Structures are given as structure tokens and as C-alpha cells.
């Protein structure tokens, strides 16, 4: 049966099944003489669509179950009479072994081919298809009994021609193996010295073309020559490729040149083979690339540092990078060398130190700590010990201290921030001195200290102070209390944290602070009011002034800088010191943002200083919205948030202290922004700005911002003399944002003066009426209470008067 249309094919299957009785699947297969895979697929489709019923029946006289098919018209008694089993519309019951059906049919596609070729006469594929009458043949090359002759015909293996073909193939395979052995031996000889050959020289040496699947690896170089894999000539060709394309990661290099096993293994083990170099970031390059030349220059610069470090290791248990560096460019080299020698970075009392990897006497360790950090520790005489081991023995981790004091780890960190517990940084972990933990354990007021050190959200602090969270934030902005961290609120914004002790300390004075705020607000209103206020006539009762239409905000688009901003940004990006004087609201911060963005893009760090903690906190929040939370940190006298961020916000005094105590820690700082630089003229605090400009490292550039600098050119001349480099001055006198006073009501609507007065008068009138109603209600309640009290008193007197004399008082 030729299958052309699937639906017609299914219809023909249904017609072959009787309408009055079921039929075994095997009988249907023998009747239709179709390929099993085609027939079974059609039957499963008919059963799934409920056109046929199927069952596995146990027929009497047979040992195994067999598959039966029936049309829907077959009566139920005929179905039950066929055998034991359940009839259903499950296509899975038709899934039988196709080979069994093929054997039943004598699927002669293979069997008939074998029977056809037994006469010993070779035939090609076309002849076999014509004689068998089947267009689809199995792969004859995969049949074990069949062999293909050289002319493209097929015969059986046990025929004369088949045996001759197998013998020919055996001789060819043997000859090919001999040629492979010869070429492999010859290749080892000609490439023993690692040289390269042309194609003609290789063919002449081998006596012919290079055979495929030769086990000796030969590669074609970029120059067209041939060389052995993993040989000096091949390495030179690989070096040319790396020089042309640039550095590769170690994994990419090993994957791309895995045929050079010795070279890749050496580089992976850290052993360099000329001309390859291993960069500090584990990339592979060559000496001919710019990266390779820079690496060679860096290594040349590091010569002699190893001996200097060894001398410092022996003499001092602790040291700073400033004692080792001869040039600022050597910082990365020295840091890598120190870390490779097993030294560790520690921070004690704000001083960054490195520990020596050599043992020292405990007495020397204590003396050096006191000299460098001012901390005093007691130590007895003893054997020489590694400084890091000595520090670890005298300290404990935060979890250990929390377990010892039976406190939470957060409480321990809070005590460290309040300096109730001495601590230091070892790598990325905080450690506490054991003696101080032991001493504070028996303090009777420990629980009070821990409670004072607890951090509160603005809402919790407002409940404690009986005020609003906005008042708490205002206390922080104006410097009455200091923030000690941040926490993410439910709306996704960052909220500030304050200490319970600070809130408790300001509780007594809070009423006075609120009174000062009220007086300041009244003073601002008086100053803002015109000298002669012209009162407008009130509109008739019941009529309200219509609200002014609120203009739609301007459409967003690319920001174009003003000329003075362009001048300042270009000068700052060119690496010059810049002083900017412009009125408030003209966009001085935009200049700082452009400079900081460029510095961070180069992988460097920046510092933004301000004279006030409140201003530092505000800039910290603003810059995190611009550059991201992970890129901005805050460092003030009592708090440090993300202290290793590429952009640090701090007060000028903190930066000045870093210039004195740890100038090597500013090696990655490319620029410093001095906000409100006119504080340099302050008689009490101006020295902080002066000393910062004088003692900052030479590579640091400055950007000074201010709105009130009368002698800007004098300051620039002094800075040029101190820094020994010119300072560009940018001045802008136009005020871009005019000052105007408006009022904001409780509904968030902006009002002018007349509207604000009417709004206040209406609010006062309503409040007066409410108070009158409250007073009337209170008077009525008191009157009712008096009447009730009088009634009760009269009742008592009536009861008492029944037994008393009724004589008149006039009688006496």
C-alpha cells in the first residue's frame, strides 16, 4: 500500500477492520503489509481520537497477551468473547516492538537484500532498489554481511569478490600503518632542533605529502612554514599572534593554544618562557606589546626593593609603605611583594600598618606599636614571635567577644564605634583587645552603655523624643546629633540611624531647640514681609480665591552646561587646579560631578570635603543617588560608612589628618573637591584648609567651590606658590536662580503672600471656633456636674435634717 494522504490512509485502515468483531493486530499487519513504524503511528492516532478501541487480551490457548483492535460499532458481547482484558482508548497499548512485526512480515528490506546478493553477483544501489521494489533502503555500509567494492557495487563478504575486497583492504591498511610509522619517525628527526620547514622541504624529507592522522603533531605557522607543535618555532609564531591581538587571559590562552601543552603548563604554573610575560592580572602578553613593555619597566623599577624590604622586616615588626617607596609609581609593585612575603595589613587608631613576616621580641612589638599608633600595651619578656601571631593572641574576633560578654555582634560593633572597646582592623575583619573585653565584662553599668550605643531609626528616635521623624532628621542636618549609619526603608529609600545615647542626651534641651526653631521661623517671616504691607480687601464671605494654575514641569532632555561650567570642567579634566566662584544655585556641584565621574572612570579615587557634618551627610545622600550606593562612602569624626569606596565624603579636618598620618593611603586619590573653600579665611578652622593644600601629595589636584570669595585671585596666587603649579580661576556673577519667597500649606500647594495670609486667617478662624465649642462643651459638662453634686448634697441634708431641731437661728 502506497501512503500518500494520512487521512485516506487512516480511512483505509478502518475499512480493513470488520464491523461485527474485533481483530488481532498481527492479522491486520499481515493483511496490510505495511512498515511497522508507519502502521503503528496511524493506529495510535486513531485510538487517541476514539475511532478505534484497543485491548491486551489473554486468549485461551496462548501463553502471552496479544493486542486486539476493534471498531466502535463492534458489539460488547463480541468484545468480551474475544478474550480476557479491558478495552479502552489508550494509545500506549498499541506500542509494541516493531522488530517483532518486521520479523512477522519478513521485513525484507534487509532480509531480501541478503537473499538478493547470495547469488554472488555484485549490484549497485539502483539495481538493488529496482529488484527489491523499495525506494527506501537501509544503510548497506552498516550491514555486517555486506561489503562495498571499489566500483561502488555491493556483495556479500563470503563471496569470492567479497573475500578479495577484504584482502585488498587489509593490505592497504598494513601499508598505511607502515607509512605512518615512517613519517612519524622522520618528523621526529627533522623537527628535533625545533626549526621550521617550508612545504617543499617537508614533502621532500617525507618522500610525499604528509598523511592525515599522523600522531606527530605538525602545525602550519602564520608565515606559511611548518613546525612541530610545542616547539620554539611554534612558540615564536604564537608570540606573534599574541603581539598582534593583545593580552589574553590564562584560560583563553590555554584553550586557544592547548596544542602547546608544555608552554601552557609552564605559564599556568607561573614560569615565564621568553618572549611571553605574565601580567599582575594573570593575563599573558609578550615583550613586544605596550603592556609587556610597561610590565618590564615596572619590574625594572622594583629592582632593589626586595633587599630594602628584607632589611625592614628584620629591623621593625611594623612598617608603612612610606618607608619603602622611593617613587609613588612603585606602590603597586611593593604592595604585591609585601603580600607575597606573607605580611598583613592592619589599622590601629586610624594608622595603617603592615606586619613583618619575621619574628620579633614582644617588648620590641609593644614599643613599636606605641611609637606608631600611641596605643600602650603591656608585655613580658619572651621568645621572638611573629607580630601577627602576637596580635592574634592578644585579641579576639567580634563573635568571640559577643559570646564572652553575652551580647549580640551588633552591640559589640556599637561599643567599638563609641570607643568603649578598643579594636583594630586586620584585613577585612575587626578584632578586639582581650584585656579590654575582660575589663568591661565586670562593669556594673555595661547594660546601660550597650543601651546608649544602640542604633535607632528616625521613627524609633521620634517615639523616644516624643516628636516627628522630620524633626529628628532636622536635628541631624543642623549638627545637634550625628548619624551613625544608614538603613533601607520599605519604600526603597535610605534612612539614617542615630544613637539612643545621643537622643537621651538631647532630650532635656529639645524644648529649647524647638523654641529657637519657632523664633527663627517667625524672624524669617518678618524679614520676608514688605515694609509697607498693603492689605487687599477680603472677598465676600463664602467666596474663595481661585488657586493659581500650576505650570507643567519642563520636558527632560540633555543637560547643557553654562560657559563657566564648561571652562571649569575642561580645566579640571586637563589636570589643573581650579577655583570656582559662582552664586548659589548656578550649578557648582555639576562641575564636581563631571570631574569625579571622569576620575572614577580611570579607576582612581576622589575626595569631597565640606566644613560641616550636616553638609557632608547631605552630599553623601546626593552623590549616592548619582553614582550608586557602592561607589560613595562617608567618613566623619564619629562614623565611617563604606570607607573604601572610590568617592569619599568627609570633613576637611579628616582629610587634613590623613595627609599627616597616612599620606601613602592617598596614592589612588586623583582629586579633592573643597566645598565652601572660603572657610580658609576662618580664624579658628581655616588652618585645616591651609594644611590640606600644603601637605597633600603632589599628584593630588584640587577643585575649590564657593559663592562668597572676595579675594579669589589672591588665594589662587598663594595656592600656585604652594603647589608649584598654576591655578585656573573661574568666576560667574550672574545668578541663574532668582531668590523668591513663597509659602507651602499642609496640602502641598505653593501660595503667594496674600493667599498665605488668607489661608492662615481661615485656619485661625476655624481653630477659634473649635476652641469656643470646646470651651462651651467643657462649661456645660462642669454645670451638669455641679447640678448633680448639689442634688446629691441636698439629699444627704434632707436625711440628716429629719432628726434635728427645727428652731430658728434668730432665736440665738
PDB file of N, CA and C in Angstrom, residues 444-494:
ATOM      1  N   UNK A 444      29.589  47.520  86.170  1.00  0.00           N
ATOM      2  CA  UNK A 444      28.195  47.429  86.624  1.00  0.00           C
ATOM      3  C   UNK A 444      27.214  48.126  85.678  1.00  0.00           C
ATOM      4  N   UNK A 445      27.694  49.095  84.905  1.00  0.00           N
ATOM      5  CA  UNK A 445      26.797  49.821  84.015  1.00  0.00           C
ATOM      6  C   UNK A 445      26.917  49.358  82.567  1.00  0.00           C
ATOM      7  N   UNK A 446      27.357  48.101  82.346  1.00  0.00           N
ATOM      8  CA  UNK A 446      27.560  47.625  80.985  1.00  0.00           C
ATOM      9  C   UNK A 446      26.254  47.652  80.189  1.00  0.00           C
ATOM     10  N   UNK A 447      25.154  47.215  80.836  1.00  0.00           N
ATOM     11  CA  UNK A 447      23.898  47.183  80.090  1.00  0.00           C
ATOM     12  C   UNK A 447      23.440  48.585  79.713  1.00  0.00           C
ATOM     13  N   UNK A 448      23.756  49.578  80.552  1.00  0.00           N
ATOM     14  CA  UNK A 448      23.401  50.951  80.219  1.00  0.00           C
ATOM     15  C   UNK A 448      24.242  51.473  79.057  1.00  0.00           C
ATOM     16  N   UNK A 449      25.530  51.113  79.067  1.00  0.00           N
ATOM     17  CA  UNK A 449      26.412  51.534  77.972  1.00  0.00           C
ATOM     18  C   UNK A 449      25.948  50.923  76.655  1.00  0.00           C
ATOM     19  N   UNK A 450      25.594  49.635  76.706  1.00  0.00           N
ATOM     20  CA  UNK A 450      25.118  48.967  75.494  1.00  0.00           C
ATOM     21  C   UNK A 450      23.835  49.610  74.996  1.00  0.00           C
ATOM     22  N   UNK A 451      22.948  49.969  75.938  1.00  0.00           N
ATOM     23  CA  UNK A 451      21.684  50.598  75.550  1.00  0.00           C
ATOM     24  C   UNK A 451      21.926  51.960  74.923  1.00  0.00           C
ATOM     25  N   UNK A 452      22.863  52.735  75.487  1.00  0.00           N
ATOM     26  CA  UNK A 452      23.172  54.041  74.899  1.00  0.00           C
ATOM     27  C   UNK A 452      23.777  53.899  73.507  1.00  0.00           C
ATOM     28  N   UNK A 453      24.501  52.816  73.272  1.00  0.00           N
ATOM     29  CA  UNK A 453      25.170  52.626  71.980  1.00  0.00           C
ATOM     30  C   UNK A 453      24.244  52.080  70.908  1.00  0.00           C
ATOM     31  N   UNK A 454      23.029  51.687  71.286  1.00  0.00           N
ATOM     32  CA  UNK A 454      22.105  51.106  70.324  1.00  0.00           C
ATOM     33  C   UNK A 454      21.751  52.120  69.241  1.00  0.00           C
ATOM     34  N   UNK A 455      21.627  51.628  68.006  1.00  0.00           N
ATOM     35  CA  UNK A 455      21.262  52.484  66.879  1.00  0.00           C
ATOM     36  C   UNK A 455      19.749  52.445  66.685  1.00  0.00           C
ATOM     37  N   UNK A 456      19.170  53.606  66.447  1.00  0.00           N
ATOM     38  CA  UNK A 456      17.725  53.738  66.270  1.00  0.00           C
ATOM     39  C   UNK A 456      17.429  54.347  64.908  1.00  0.00           C
ATOM     40  N   UNK A 457      16.293  53.970  64.338  1.00  0.00           N
ATOM     41  CA  UNK A 457      15.804  54.647  63.142  1.00  0.00           C
ATOM     42  C   UNK A 457      15.189  55.983  63.545  1.00  0.00           C
ATOM     43  N   UNK A 458      14.907  56.807  62.553  1.00  0.00           N
ATOM     44  CA  UNK A 458      14.304  58.115  62.850  1.00  0.00           C
ATOM     45  C   UNK A 458      12.937  57.948  63.504  1.00  0.00           C
ATOM     46  N   UNK A 459      12.188  56.910  63.109  1.00  0.00           N
ATOM     47  CA  UNK A 459      10.873  56.688  63.710  1.00  0.00           C
ATOM     48  C   UNK A 459      11.011  56.284  65.174  1.00  0.00           C
ATOM     49  N   UNK A 460      11.957  55.378  65.472  1.00  0.00           N
ATOM     50  CA  UNK A 460      12.171  54.971  66.857  1.00  0.00           C
ATOM     51  C   UNK A 460      12.686  56.139  67.707  1.00  0.00           C
ATOM     52  N   UNK A 461      13.589  56.936  67.122  1.00  0.00           N
ATOM     53  CA  UNK A 461      14.096  58.106  67.851  1.00  0.00           C
ATOM     54  C   UNK A 461      12.990  59.128  68.081  1.00  0.00           C
ATOM     55  N   UNK A 462      12.080  59.281  67.111  1.00  0.00           N
ATOM     56  CA  UNK A 462      10.973  60.215  67.281  1.00  0.00           C
ATOM     57  C   UNK A 462      10.043  59.763  68.410  1.00  0.00           C
ATOM     58  N   UNK A 463       9.794  58.465  68.513  1.00  0.00           N
ATOM     59  CA  UNK A 463       8.969  57.966  69.624  1.00  0.00           C
ATOM     60  C   UNK A 463       9.645  58.231  70.966  1.00  0.00           C
ATOM     61  N   UNK A 464      10.960  58.059  71.008  1.00  0.00           N
ATOM     62  CA  UNK A 464      11.679  58.271  72.259  1.00  0.00           C
ATOM     63  C   UNK A 464      11.695  59.746  72.648  1.00  0.00           C
ATOM     64  N   UNK A 465      11.754  60.636  71.657  1.00  0.00           N
ATOM     65  CA  UNK A 465      11.828  62.070  71.915  1.00  0.00           C
ATOM     66  C   UNK A 465      10.451  62.733  71.868  1.00  0.00           C
ATOM     67  N   UNK A 466       9.413  61.940  71.564  1.00  0.00           N
ATOM     68  CA  UNK A 466       8.042  62.439  71.501  1.00  0.00           C
ATOM     69  C   UNK A 466       7.924  63.575  70.486  1.00  0.00           C
ATOM     70  N   UNK A 467       8.410  63.289  69.265  1.00  0.00           N
ATOM     71  CA  UNK A 467       8.345  64.278  68.188  1.00  0.00           C
ATOM     72  C   UNK A 467       8.140  63.531  66.877  1.00  0.00           C
ATOM     73  N   UNK A 468       8.438  64.156  65.777  1.00  0.00           N
ATOM     74  CA  UNK A 468       8.235  63.556  64.464  1.00  0.00           C
ATOM     75  C   UNK A 468       9.580  63.139  63.861  1.00  0.00           C
ATOM     76  N   UNK A 469       9.584  62.158  62.929  1.00  0.00           N
ATOM     77  CA  UNK A 469      10.854  61.778  62.271  1.00  0.00           C
ATOM     78  C   UNK A 469      11.505  62.933  61.536  1.00  0.00           C
ATOM     79  N   UNK A 470      10.684  63.872  60.983  1.00  0.00           N
ATOM     80  CA  UNK A 470      11.274  65.005  60.283  1.00  0.00           C
ATOM     81  C   UNK A 470      12.077  65.881  61.234  1.00  0.00           C
ATOM     82  N   UNK A 471      11.605  66.033  62.484  1.00  0.00           N
ATOM     83  CA  UNK A 471      12.369  66.799  63.468  1.00  0.00           C
ATOM     84  C   UNK A 471      13.702  66.112  63.782  1.00  0.00           C
ATOM     85  N   UNK A 472      13.696  64.773  63.814  1.00  0.00           N
ATOM     86  CA  UNK A 472      14.949  64.039  64.051  1.00  0.00           C
ATOM     87  C   UNK A 472      15.924  64.282  62.907  1.00  0.00           C
ATOM     88  N   UNK A 473      15.413  64.235  61.677  1.00  0.00           N
ATOM     89  CA  UNK A 473      16.297  64.497  60.537  1.00  0.00           C
ATOM     90  C   UNK A 473      16.809  65.937  60.555  1.00  0.00           C
ATOM     91  N   UNK A 474      16.003  66.855  61.035  1.00  0.00           N
ATOM     92  CA  UNK A 474      16.472  68.241  61.124  1.00  0.00           C
ATOM     93  C   UNK A 474      17.555  68.377  62.179  1.00  0.00           C
ATOM     94  N   UNK A 475      17.421  67.637  63.283  1.00  0.00           N
ATOM     95  CA  UNK A 475      18.490  67.650  64.280  1.00  0.00           C
ATOM     96  C   UNK A 475      19.805  67.159  63.685  1.00  0.00           C
ATOM     97  N   UNK A 476      19.704  66.154  62.814  1.00  0.00           N
ATOM     98  CA  UNK A 476      20.919  65.634  62.169  1.00  0.00           C
ATOM     99  C   UNK A 476      21.484  66.656  61.194  1.00  0.00           C
ATOM    100  N   UNK A 477      20.602  67.273  60.394  1.00  0.00           N
ATOM    101  CA  UNK A 477      21.073  68.245  59.406  1.00  0.00           C
ATOM    102  C   UNK A 477      21.770  69.426  60.054  1.00  0.00           C
ATOM    103  N   UNK A 478      21.257  69.863  61.201  1.00  0.00           N
ATOM    104  CA  UNK A 478      21.826  71.036  61.849  1.00  0.00           C
ATOM    105  C   UNK A 478      22.942  70.689  62.823  1.00  0.00           C
ATOM    106  N   UNK A 479      23.337  69.407  62.904  1.00  0.00           N
ATOM    107  CA  UNK A 479      24.502  69.035  63.675  1.00  0.00           C
ATOM    108  C   UNK A 479      24.270  68.839  65.153  1.00  0.00           C
ATOM    109  N   UNK A 480      23.009  68.816  65.613  1.00  0.00           N
ATOM    110  CA  UNK A 480      22.761  68.574  67.033  1.00  0.00           C
ATOM    111  C   UNK A 480      23.097  67.128  67.402  1.00  0.00           C
ATOM    112  N   UNK A 481      22.802  66.210  66.528  1.00  0.00           N
ATOM    113  CA  UNK A 481      23.172  64.808  66.718  1.00  0.00           C
ATOM    114  C   UNK A 481      23.822  64.313  65.436  1.00  0.00           C
ATOM    115  N   UNK A 482      24.624  63.274  65.541  1.00  0.00           N
ATOM    116  CA  UNK A 482      25.370  62.756  64.407  1.00  0.00           C
ATOM    117  C   UNK A 482      24.754  61.450  63.922  1.00  0.00           C
ATOM    118  N   UNK A 483      24.653  61.259  62.611  1.00  0.00           N
ATOM    119  CA  UNK A 483      24.182  59.965  62.102  1.00  0.00           C
ATOM    120  C   UNK A 483      25.257  58.899  62.288  1.00  0.00           C
ATOM    121  N   UNK A 484      24.823  57.679  62.484  1.00  0.00           N
ATOM    122  CA  UNK A 484      25.782  56.583  62.710  1.00  0.00           C
ATOM    123  C   UNK A 484      25.602  55.453  61.702  1.00  0.00           C
ATOM    124  N   UNK A 485      24.884  55.689  60.628  1.00  0.00           N
ATOM    125  CA  UNK A 485      24.712  54.647  59.627  1.00  0.00           C
ATOM    126  C   UNK A 485      23.467  54.890  58.815  1.00  0.00           C
ATOM    127  N   UNK A 486      23.163  53.936  57.956  1.00  0.00           N
ATOM    128  CA  UNK A 486      22.003  54.004  57.099  1.00  0.00           C
ATOM    129  C   UNK A 486      21.265  52.677  57.127  1.00  0.00           C
ATOM    130  N   UNK A 487      19.985  52.726  56.787  1.00  0.00           N
ATOM    131  CA  UNK A 487      19.159  51.528  56.705  1.00  0.00           C
ATOM    132  C   UNK A 487      18.169  51.744  55.569  1.00  0.00           C
ATOM    133  N   UNK A 488      17.896  50.676  54.832  1.00  0.00           N
ATOM    134  CA  UNK A 488      16.974  50.777  53.704  1.00  0.00           C
ATOM    135  C   UNK A 488      15.542  50.677  54.207  1.00  0.00           C
ATOM    136  N   UNK A 489      14.733  51.666  53.851  1.00  0.00           N
ATOM    137  CA  UNK A 489      13.341  51.684  54.285  1.00  0.00           C
ATOM    138  C   UNK A 489      12.490  50.828  53.360  1.00  0.00           C
ATOM    139  N   UNK A 490      11.203  50.692  53.703  1.00  0.00           N
ATOM    140  CA  UNK A 490      10.312  49.856  52.907  1.00  0.00           C
ATOM    141  C   UNK A 490      10.089  50.432  51.513  1.00  0.00           C
ATOM    142  N   UNK A 491      10.139  51.749  51.375  1.00  0.00           N
ATOM    143  CA  UNK A 491       9.934  52.360  50.064  1.00  0.00           C
ATOM    144  C   UNK A 491      11.178  52.346  49.196  1.00  0.00           C
ATOM    145  N   UNK A 492      12.240  51.707  49.649  1.00  0.00           N
ATOM    146  CA  UNK A 492      13.466  51.613  48.869  1.00  0.00           C
ATOM    147  C   UNK A 492      14.458  52.724  49.110  1.00  0.00           C
ATOM    148  N   UNK A 493      14.045  53.797  49.796  1.00  0.00           N
ATOM    149  CA  UNK A 493      14.964  54.893  50.080  1.00  0.00           C
ATOM    150  C   UNK A 493      15.800  54.568  51.313  1.00  0.00           C
ATOM    151  N   UNK A 494      16.904  55.264  51.448  1.00  0.00           N
ATOM    152  CA  UNK A 494      17.802  55.026  52.563  1.00  0.00           C
ATOM    153  C   UNK A 494      17.460  55.970  53.708  1.00  0.00           C
TER     154      UNK A 494
END
